[in-house]
Short mmCIF file of C-alpha atoms and ligand atoms in Angstrom, two decimals:
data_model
loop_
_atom_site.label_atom_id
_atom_site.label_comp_id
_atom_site.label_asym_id
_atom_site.label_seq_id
_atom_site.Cartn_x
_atom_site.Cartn_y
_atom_site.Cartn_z
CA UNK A 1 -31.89 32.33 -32.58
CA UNK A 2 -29.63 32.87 -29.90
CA UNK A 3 -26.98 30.69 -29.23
CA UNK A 4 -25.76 29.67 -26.00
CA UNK A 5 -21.92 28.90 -25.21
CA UNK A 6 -20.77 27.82 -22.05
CA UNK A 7 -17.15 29.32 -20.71
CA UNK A 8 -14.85 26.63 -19.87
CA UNK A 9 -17.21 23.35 -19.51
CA UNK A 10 -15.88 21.13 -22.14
CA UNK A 11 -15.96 18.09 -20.44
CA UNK A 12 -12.80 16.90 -22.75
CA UNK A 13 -10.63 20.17 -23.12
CA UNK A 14 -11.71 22.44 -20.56
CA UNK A 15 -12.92 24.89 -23.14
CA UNK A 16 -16.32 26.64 -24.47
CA UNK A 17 -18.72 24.64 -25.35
CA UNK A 18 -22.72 24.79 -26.55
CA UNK A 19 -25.56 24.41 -24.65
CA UNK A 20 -26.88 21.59 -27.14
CA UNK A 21 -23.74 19.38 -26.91
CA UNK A 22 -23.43 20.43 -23.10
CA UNK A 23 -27.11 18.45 -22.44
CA UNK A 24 -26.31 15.66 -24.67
CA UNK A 25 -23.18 15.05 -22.57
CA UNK A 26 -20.65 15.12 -25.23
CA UNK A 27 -17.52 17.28 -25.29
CA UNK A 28 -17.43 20.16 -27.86
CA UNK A 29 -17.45 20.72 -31.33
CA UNK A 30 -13.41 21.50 -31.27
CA UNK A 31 -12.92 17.79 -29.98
CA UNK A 32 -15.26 16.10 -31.62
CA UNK A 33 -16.67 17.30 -34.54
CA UNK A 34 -19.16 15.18 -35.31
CA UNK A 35 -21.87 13.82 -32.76
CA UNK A 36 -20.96 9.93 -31.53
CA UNK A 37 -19.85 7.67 -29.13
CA UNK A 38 -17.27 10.06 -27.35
CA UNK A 39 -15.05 7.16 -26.47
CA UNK A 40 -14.71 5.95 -30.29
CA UNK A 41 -14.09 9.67 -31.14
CA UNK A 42 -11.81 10.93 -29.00
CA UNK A 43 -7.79 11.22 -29.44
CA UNK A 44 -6.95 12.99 -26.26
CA UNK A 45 -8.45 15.09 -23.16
CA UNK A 46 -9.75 14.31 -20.10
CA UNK A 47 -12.84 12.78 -21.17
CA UNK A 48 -10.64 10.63 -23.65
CA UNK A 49 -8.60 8.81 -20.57
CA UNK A 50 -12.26 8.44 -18.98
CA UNK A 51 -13.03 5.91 -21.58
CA UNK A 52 -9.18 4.81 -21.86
CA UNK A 53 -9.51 3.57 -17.95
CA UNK A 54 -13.43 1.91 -18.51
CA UNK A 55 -11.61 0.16 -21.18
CA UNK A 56 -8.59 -1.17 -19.59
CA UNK A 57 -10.90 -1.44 -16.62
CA UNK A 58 -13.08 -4.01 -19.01
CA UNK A 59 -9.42 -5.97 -19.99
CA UNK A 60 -9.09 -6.20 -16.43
CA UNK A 61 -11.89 -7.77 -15.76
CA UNK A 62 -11.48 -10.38 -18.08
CA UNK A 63 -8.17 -11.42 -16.46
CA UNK A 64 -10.00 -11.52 -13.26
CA UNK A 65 -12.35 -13.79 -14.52
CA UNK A 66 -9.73 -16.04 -15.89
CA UNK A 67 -7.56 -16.20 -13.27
CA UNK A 68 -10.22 -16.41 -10.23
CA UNK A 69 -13.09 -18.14 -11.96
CA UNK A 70 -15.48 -15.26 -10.81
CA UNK A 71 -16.86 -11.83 -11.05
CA UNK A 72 -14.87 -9.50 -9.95
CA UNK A 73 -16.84 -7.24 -6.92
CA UNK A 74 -17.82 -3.20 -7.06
CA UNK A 75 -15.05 -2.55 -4.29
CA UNK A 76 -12.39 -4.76 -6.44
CA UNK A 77 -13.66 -3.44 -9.39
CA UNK A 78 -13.08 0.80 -7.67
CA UNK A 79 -9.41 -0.87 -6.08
CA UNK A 80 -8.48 -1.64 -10.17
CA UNK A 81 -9.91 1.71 -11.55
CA UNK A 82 -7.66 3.63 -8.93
CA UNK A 83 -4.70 1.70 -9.68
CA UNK A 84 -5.47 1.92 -14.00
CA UNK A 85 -5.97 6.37 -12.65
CA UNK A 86 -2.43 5.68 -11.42
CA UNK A 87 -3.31 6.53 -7.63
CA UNK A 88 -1.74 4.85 -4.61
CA UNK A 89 -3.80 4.11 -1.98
CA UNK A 90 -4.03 1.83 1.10
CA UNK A 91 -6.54 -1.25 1.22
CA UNK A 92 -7.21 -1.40 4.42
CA UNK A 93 -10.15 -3.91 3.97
CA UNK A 94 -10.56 -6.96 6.70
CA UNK A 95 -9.40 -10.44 4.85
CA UNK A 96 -11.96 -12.27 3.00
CA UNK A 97 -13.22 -9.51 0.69
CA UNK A 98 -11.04 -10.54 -1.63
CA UNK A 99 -7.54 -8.62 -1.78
CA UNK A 100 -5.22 -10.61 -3.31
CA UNK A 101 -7.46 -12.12 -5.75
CA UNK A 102 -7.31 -8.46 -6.57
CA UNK A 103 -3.96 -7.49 -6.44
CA UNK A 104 -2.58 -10.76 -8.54
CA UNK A 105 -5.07 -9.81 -11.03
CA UNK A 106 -3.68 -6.79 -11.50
CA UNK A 107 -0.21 -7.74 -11.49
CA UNK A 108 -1.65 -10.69 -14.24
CA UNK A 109 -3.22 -7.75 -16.21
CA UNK A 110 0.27 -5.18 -16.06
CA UNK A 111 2.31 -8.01 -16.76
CA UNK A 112 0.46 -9.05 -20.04
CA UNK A 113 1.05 -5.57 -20.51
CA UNK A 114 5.13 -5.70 -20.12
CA UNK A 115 4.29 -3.32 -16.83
CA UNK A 116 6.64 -4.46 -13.75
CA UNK A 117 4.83 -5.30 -10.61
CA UNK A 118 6.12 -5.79 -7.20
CA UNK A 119 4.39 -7.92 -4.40
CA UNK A 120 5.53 -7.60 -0.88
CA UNK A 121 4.12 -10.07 1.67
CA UNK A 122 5.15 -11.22 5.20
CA UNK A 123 6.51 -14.49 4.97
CA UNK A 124 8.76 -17.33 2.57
CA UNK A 125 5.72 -19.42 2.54
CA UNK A 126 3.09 -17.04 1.57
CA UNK A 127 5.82 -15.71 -1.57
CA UNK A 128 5.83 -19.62 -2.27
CA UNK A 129 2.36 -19.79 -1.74
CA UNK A 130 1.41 -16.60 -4.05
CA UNK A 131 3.89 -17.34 -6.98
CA UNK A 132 1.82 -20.77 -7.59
CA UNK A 133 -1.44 -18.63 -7.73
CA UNK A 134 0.25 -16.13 -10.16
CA UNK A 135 0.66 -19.25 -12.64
CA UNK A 136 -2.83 -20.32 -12.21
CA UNK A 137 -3.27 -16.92 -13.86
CA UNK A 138 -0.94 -17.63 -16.59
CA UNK A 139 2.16 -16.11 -15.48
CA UNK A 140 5.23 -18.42 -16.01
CA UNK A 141 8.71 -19.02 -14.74
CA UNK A 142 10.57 -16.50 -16.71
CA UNK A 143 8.08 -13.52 -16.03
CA UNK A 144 7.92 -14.13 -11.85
CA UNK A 145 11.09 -13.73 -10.05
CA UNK A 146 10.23 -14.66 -6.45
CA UNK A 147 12.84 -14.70 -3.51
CA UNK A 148 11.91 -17.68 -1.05
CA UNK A 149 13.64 -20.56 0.53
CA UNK A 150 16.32 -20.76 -2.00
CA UNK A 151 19.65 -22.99 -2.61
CA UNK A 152 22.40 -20.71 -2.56
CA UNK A 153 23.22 -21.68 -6.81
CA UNK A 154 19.11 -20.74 -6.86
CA UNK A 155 20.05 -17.34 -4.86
CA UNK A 156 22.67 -16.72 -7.50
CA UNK A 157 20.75 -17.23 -10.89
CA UNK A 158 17.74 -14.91 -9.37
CA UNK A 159 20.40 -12.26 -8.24
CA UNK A 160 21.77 -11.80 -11.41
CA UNK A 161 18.04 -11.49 -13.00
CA UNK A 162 17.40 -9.61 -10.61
CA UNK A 163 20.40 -7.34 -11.76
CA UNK A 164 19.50 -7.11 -14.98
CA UNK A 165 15.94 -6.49 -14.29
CA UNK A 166 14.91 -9.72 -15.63
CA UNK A 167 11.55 -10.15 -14.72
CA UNK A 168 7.77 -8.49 -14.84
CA UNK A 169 6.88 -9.50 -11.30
CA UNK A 170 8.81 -9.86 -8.30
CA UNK A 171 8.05 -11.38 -5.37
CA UNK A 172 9.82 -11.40 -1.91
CA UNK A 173 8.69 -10.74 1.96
CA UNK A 174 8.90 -6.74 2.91
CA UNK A 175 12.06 -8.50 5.27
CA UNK A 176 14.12 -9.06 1.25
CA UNK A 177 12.97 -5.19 0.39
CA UNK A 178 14.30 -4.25 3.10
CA UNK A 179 17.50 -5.47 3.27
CA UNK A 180 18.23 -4.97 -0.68
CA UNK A 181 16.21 -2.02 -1.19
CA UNK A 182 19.45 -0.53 -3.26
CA UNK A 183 19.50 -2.95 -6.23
CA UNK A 184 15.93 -3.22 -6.58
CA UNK A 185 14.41 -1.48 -9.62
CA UNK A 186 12.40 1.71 -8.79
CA UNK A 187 9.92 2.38 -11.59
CA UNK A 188 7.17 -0.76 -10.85
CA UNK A 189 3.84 0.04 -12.10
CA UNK A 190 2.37 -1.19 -9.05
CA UNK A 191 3.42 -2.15 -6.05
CA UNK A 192 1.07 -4.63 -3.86
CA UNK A 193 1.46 -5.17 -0.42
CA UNK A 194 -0.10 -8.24 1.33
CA UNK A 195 -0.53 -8.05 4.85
CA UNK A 196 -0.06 -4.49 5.40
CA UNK A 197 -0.04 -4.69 9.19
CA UNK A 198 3.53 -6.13 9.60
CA UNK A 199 4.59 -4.26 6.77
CA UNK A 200 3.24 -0.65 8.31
CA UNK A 201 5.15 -1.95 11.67
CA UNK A 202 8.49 -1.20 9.99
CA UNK A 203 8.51 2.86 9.68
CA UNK A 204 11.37 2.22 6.75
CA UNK A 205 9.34 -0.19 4.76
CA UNK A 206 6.87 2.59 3.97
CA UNK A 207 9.32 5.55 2.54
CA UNK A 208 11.26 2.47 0.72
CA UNK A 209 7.77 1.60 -0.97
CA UNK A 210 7.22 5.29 -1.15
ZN1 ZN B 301 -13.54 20.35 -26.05
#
């Protein structure tokens, strides 16, 4: 019998692979050596972080339903599997479809998951407004460091948290990024922008999220 390999079409390493594993969908023998649930098998490749993002992706969810008392829809659900793929991308969805039930998901879901978040939004009141949502998630005082109408002894204790990067999400209005873009921490996981319209108005807000 003549046995057909196929150059280069391991779904998982990028290498040869038969035409019987090739049809049942699975990577090759070199990755996985026995037939199975690819996702259970796996220890690296490309098909690996596949199933590492559906799961994460399923974690997600679950904090979604917690936090918003609903199911999470397909276009929230393709938003969180860009952001788990690690792409940046603009939402440029009309209001209503559910944005920032998305984004403070997320930032829920990173921040269970020690990741720093960052969410930038137009105005004091909708910071104020947003940090009492991201405790209806779960979030509490010591996790959220949020930059609103503050007494100057408040200003103080948050600037030197701030400084030592005391915090998994920070909140502030894109006016606060811009004006202290220099002591604010540069590796976030994710960065969530409410309101993109004023934001995009300021040319320096973008390369400073950039
Ligand atoms: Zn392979």
């Amino acid at each position: 019998m003549i046995k057909a390999i196929f150059s280069k079409l391991c779904p998982n390493c990028g290498g040869d692979i038969s035409v019987e594993r090739l049809e049942k969908g699975l990577p090759c023998e070199k990755c996985m050596p026995k037939e199975g649930d690819p996702c259970k098998s796996l220890k690296e490749g490309t098909l690996w972080e596949v199933c590492q993002v559906e799961k994460e992706l399923l974690e997600w969810v679950e904090e979604f339903r917690r936090g918003v008392s609903a199911e999470p829809w397909d276009l929230q659900r393709t938003w969180a599997k860009r952001v788990l793929m690690g792409h940046s991308f603009g939402l440029l969805a009309p209001t209503g479809v559910g944005k920032t039930s998305f984004g403070l998901s997320m930032v829920s879901f990173l921040a269970k998951k020690n990741k720093r978040s960052y969410v930038i939004l137009p105005t004091k009141l909708l910071v104020e407004q947003t940090v009492r949502k991201l405790k209806s998630f779960g979030l509490d005082e010591k996790q959220i460091l949020y930059f609103g109408d503050d007494t100057e002894k408040e200003k103080r204790e948050k600037r030197k948290r701030l400084e030592e990067e005391d915090f998994l999400v920070l909140v502030s209005t894109s006016m606060f990024l811009y004006k202290n873009y220099e002591s604010l921490p540069k590796d976030f996981a994710f960065i969530f922008v409410d309101d993109v319209d004023s934001f995009l108005k300021t040319a320096k807000n973008i390369d400073k999220a950039l």
